[in-house]
Amino acid sequence: GEALVASLSLLEGACKAGDFYVYDVSLELVSQSLRGLPSLLPACGDCNEVVASIVHLFLAIAEFQVSFMSSSQMSMFNDACLQLLRAFARTGGEEGAKTITGILFKELHEQYLRDNLLSLLQLLLHLARKEVADFAIESSPSVMDVADVVLFGVSIVQPLITPETLQHPPLATEFFGLLGWLVESYPHKVSVMPREKLDPLMACLMHGLQQADSDVARVSVEAIDALATHQIGTLQADSTYLLKVQHPEMLTIFLRNILETLLFRHFNRGVLEAFCDALHSLMWCEQAQFSSLMTQVLESQTVASQREEVQRATSTLLGVISASGPAVQRSAKMQFRKHMRNFLSSVRPFLVKV
């Protein structure tokens, strides 16, 4: 075990030291190991140091060398990462009967959880960024592309993401960064995910919206904005859109939560613009739902003059939506931000919560 850890550490160092001119030498050095290392994970059991060393080697390649890789090299590394993730899904305790997604947190050593979960999140994020930035990568029908590998990896680590783990700032930052990048980069793939896989991810975004950390809240709401913006291009005459086929209530849930946050809750003003952008996109997809929600707000106001002011401000805001261009246009979003600030300043001070 110690000899293997030492060897993996040397390979990791070689990968970190490589630059554009010598990276292919170090990549060739580790390529054979990459193909065989994932098969060791199920046999490692509780050898946390060996498991961590294997994951750290993959992470070093993803962080320091993946941007230099050719299409064929990236395909090889992508396949190796897929094998690593599959092996992680099979890794259990001494009996090997449990999967990592089924082990309770109390049965895991806290440092093992922190080290490997964080490294896996970072690995997936590096893969996702490489796939989006490199237009030379060619996909084959017989090979799972990078986007699918990332989605598969997220499905493995997501069950480990709980409110308790998100109390660790590094984990929260990496997870929401990955989740935001995933939704913004692959909105179509996300939109057609099976409900049992998508619902947990959307629940995480909802959790992120409610965090005091402005970075986490911003990443979460920007991901929701990207998802809703993608739906605008798929809108049909009957007001259906791609995501609505399998998840008819999802955008409505986001719309209600964001609207309630802006109208009634305390929130970090640093994320106001991001919240306005998301609301704008959601209103384009679910304008009837927005009108219904605002009708509920209107009916809950007990003072006649205040009720009239809410009605006036809402009508003005809906008029802006109708007159401006689609929410995919930057100019339309900038205009909406201005009117949304006016709307909030005129009604938020006296609103009675529904």
Short mmCIF file of C-alpha atoms in Angstrom, two decimals, residues 118-285:
data_model
loop_
_atom_site.label_atom_id
_atom_site.label_comp_id
_atom_site.label_asym_id
_atom_site.label_seq_id
_atom_site.Cartn_x
_atom_site.Cartn_y
_atom_site.Cartn_z
CA LEU A 118 -14.21 17.40 -2.96
CA SER A 119 -11.68 15.90 -5.39
CA LEU A 120 -14.42 14.18 -7.41
CA LEU A 121 -16.37 17.44 -7.66
CA GLN A 122 -13.25 19.26 -8.84
CA LEU A 123 -12.51 16.50 -11.37
CA LEU A 124 -16.01 16.73 -12.84
CA LEU A 125 -15.83 20.52 -13.06
CA HIS A 126 -12.50 20.40 -14.93
CA LEU A 127 -13.96 17.86 -17.34
CA ALA A 128 -17.04 20.00 -17.95
CA ARG A 129 -14.98 23.12 -18.61
CA LYS A 130 -12.67 21.30 -21.02
CA GLU A 131 -15.60 19.91 -23.02
CA VAL A 132 -17.21 23.32 -23.44
CA ALA A 133 -13.99 25.17 -24.27
CA ASP A 134 -12.52 22.66 -26.75
CA PHE A 135 -14.43 22.53 -30.02
CA ALA A 136 -11.98 19.93 -31.36
CA ILE A 137 -13.45 17.15 -29.24
CA GLU A 138 -15.35 14.75 -31.43
CA SER A 139 -18.00 12.48 -30.02
CA SER A 140 -18.69 8.95 -31.19
CA PRO A 141 -22.03 7.18 -30.97
CA SER A 142 -20.29 4.23 -29.29
CA VAL A 143 -18.51 6.34 -26.66
CA MET A 144 -20.08 8.29 -23.82
CA ASP A 145 -19.23 11.95 -24.37
CA VAL A 146 -17.80 14.24 -21.72
CA ALA A 147 -21.18 15.76 -20.89
CA ASP A 148 -22.65 12.33 -20.19
CA VAL A 149 -19.64 11.36 -18.05
CA VAL A 150 -20.09 14.54 -16.01
CA LEU A 151 -23.82 13.86 -15.59
CA PHE A 152 -23.05 10.29 -14.55
CA GLY A 153 -20.52 11.58 -12.02
CA VAL A 154 -23.02 14.04 -10.61
CA SER A 155 -25.54 11.22 -10.18
CA ILE A 156 -22.95 9.38 -8.07
CA VAL A 157 -21.91 12.25 -5.80
CA GLN A 158 -25.32 13.90 -5.48
CA PRO A 159 -26.66 11.44 -2.86
CA LEU A 160 -23.66 12.43 -0.71
CA ILE A 161 -24.69 16.10 -0.86
CA THR A 162 -26.81 16.89 2.17
CA PRO A 163 -27.41 20.08 4.17
CA GLU A 164 -24.78 18.75 6.59
CA THR A 165 -22.05 18.37 3.95
CA LEU A 166 -22.90 21.78 2.49
CA GLN A 167 -21.93 23.30 5.84
CA HIS A 168 -18.34 22.83 4.64
CA PRO A 169 -17.62 25.94 2.49
CA PRO A 170 -15.15 24.24 0.07
CA LEU A 171 -17.63 21.46 -0.67
CA ALA A 172 -20.51 23.90 -1.11
CA THR A 173 -18.46 26.13 -3.43
CA GLU A 174 -17.33 23.26 -5.65
CA PHE A 175 -20.71 21.52 -5.75
CA PHE A 176 -22.74 24.59 -6.64
CA GLY A 177 -20.04 25.66 -9.08
CA LEU A 178 -20.32 22.29 -10.81
CA LEU A 179 -24.10 22.28 -10.69
CA GLY A 180 -24.27 25.80 -12.13
CA TRP A 181 -21.80 24.97 -14.88
CA LEU A 182 -23.69 21.77 -15.67
CA VAL A 183 -27.04 23.49 -16.12
CA GLU A 184 -25.62 26.47 -18.03
CA SER A 185 -23.47 24.33 -20.33
CA TYR A 186 -25.86 21.44 -20.99
CA PRO A 187 -29.39 22.89 -20.63
CA HIS A 188 -30.83 20.52 -23.22
CA LYS A 189 -29.39 17.40 -21.59
CA VAL A 190 -30.59 18.60 -18.20
CA SER A 191 -34.06 19.36 -19.55
CA VAL A 192 -34.59 15.80 -20.77
CA MET A 193 -33.12 14.03 -17.73
CA PRO A 194 -35.45 11.50 -16.07
CA ARG A 195 -37.38 13.03 -13.23
CA GLU A 196 -35.81 10.77 -10.59
CA LYS A 197 -32.36 12.11 -11.54
CA LEU A 198 -33.26 15.74 -12.13
CA ASP A 199 -35.43 16.36 -9.07
CA PRO A 200 -32.54 15.95 -6.56
CA LEU A 201 -30.39 18.40 -8.55
CA MET A 202 -33.18 20.95 -8.68
CA ALA A 203 -33.74 20.49 -4.94
CA CYS A 204 -30.07 21.39 -4.46
CA LEU A 205 -30.54 24.55 -6.53
CA MET A 206 -33.54 25.45 -4.38
CA HIS A 207 -31.41 24.93 -1.30
CA GLY A 208 -28.73 27.15 -2.82
CA LEU A 209 -31.21 29.97 -3.42
CA GLN A 210 -31.88 30.21 0.30
CA GLN A 211 -28.23 30.41 1.40
CA ALA A 212 -26.81 33.52 3.00
CA ASP A 213 -23.58 33.02 1.02
CA SER A 214 -24.03 35.37 -1.93
CA ASP A 215 -21.75 33.30 -4.19
CA VAL A 216 -23.76 30.11 -3.64
CA ALA A 217 -27.07 31.97 -4.10
CA ARG A 218 -25.80 33.68 -7.26
CA VAL A 219 -24.54 30.45 -8.85
CA SER A 220 -27.85 28.74 -8.05
CA VAL A 221 -30.06 31.46 -9.45
CA GLU A 222 -27.86 31.87 -12.55
CA ALA A 223 -28.27 28.14 -13.22
CA ILE A 224 -32.06 28.49 -12.92
CA ASP A 225 -31.93 31.47 -15.28
CA ALA A 226 -29.93 29.44 -17.82
CA LEU A 227 -32.39 26.55 -17.61
CA ALA A 228 -35.41 28.83 -18.02
CA THR A 229 -33.76 30.81 -20.84
CA HIS A 230 -33.18 27.59 -22.77
CA GLN A 231 -36.89 26.77 -22.48
CA ILE A 232 -37.86 30.04 -24.19
CA GLY A 233 -36.43 28.72 -27.44
CA THR A 234 -38.62 25.62 -27.17
CA LEU A 235 -41.90 27.39 -26.33
CA GLN A 236 -44.91 26.11 -28.26
CA ALA A 237 -48.21 27.80 -29.10
CA ASP A 238 -49.90 25.94 -26.23
CA SER A 239 -47.34 27.38 -23.75
CA THR A 240 -45.52 24.07 -23.34
CA TYR A 241 -41.74 23.83 -23.52
CA LEU A 242 -39.10 21.10 -23.42
CA LEU A 243 -38.70 20.83 -19.65
CA LYS A 244 -42.46 20.92 -19.08
CA VAL A 245 -42.95 17.58 -20.86
CA GLN A 246 -41.46 15.58 -17.98
CA HIS A 247 -41.39 18.23 -15.26
CA PRO A 248 -44.54 20.37 -15.60
CA GLU A 249 -44.24 22.09 -12.20
CA MET A 250 -40.51 22.72 -11.93
CA LEU A 251 -40.25 26.25 -13.33
CA THR A 252 -43.41 27.24 -11.47
CA ILE A 253 -41.78 26.15 -8.21
CA PHE A 254 -38.70 28.23 -8.98
CA LEU A 255 -40.87 31.18 -10.00
CA ARG A 256 -42.82 31.08 -6.74
CA ASN A 257 -39.69 30.78 -4.62
CA ILE A 258 -37.81 33.61 -6.33
CA LEU A 259 -40.85 35.87 -6.29
CA GLU A 260 -41.44 35.24 -2.59
CA THR A 261 -37.78 35.95 -1.89
CA LEU A 262 -37.88 39.28 -3.72
CA LEU A 263 -41.20 40.36 -2.20
CA PHE A 264 -41.07 39.11 1.38
CA ARG A 265 -37.74 37.66 2.51
CA HIS A 266 -34.48 39.16 3.59
CA PHE A 267 -31.86 38.54 0.91
CA ASN A 268 -28.39 39.71 -0.04
CA ARG A 269 -28.73 42.75 -2.29
CA GLY A 270 -25.59 41.64 -4.09
CA VAL A 271 -27.63 38.98 -5.89
CA LEU A 272 -30.58 41.22 -6.81
CA GLU A 273 -29.63 41.50 -10.48
CA ALA A 274 -29.20 37.72 -10.82
CA PHE A 275 -32.59 37.18 -9.17
CA CYS A 276 -34.20 39.70 -11.54
CA ASP A 277 -32.68 37.99 -14.58
CA ALA A 278 -33.99 34.59 -13.47
CA LEU A 279 -37.43 36.00 -12.71
CA HIS A 280 -37.54 37.58 -16.16
CA SER A 281 -36.81 34.25 -17.88
CA LEU A 282 -39.25 32.38 -15.66
CA MET A 283 -42.00 34.91 -16.36
CA TRP A 284 -41.54 34.41 -20.09
CA CYS A 285 -42.09 30.69 -19.62
#
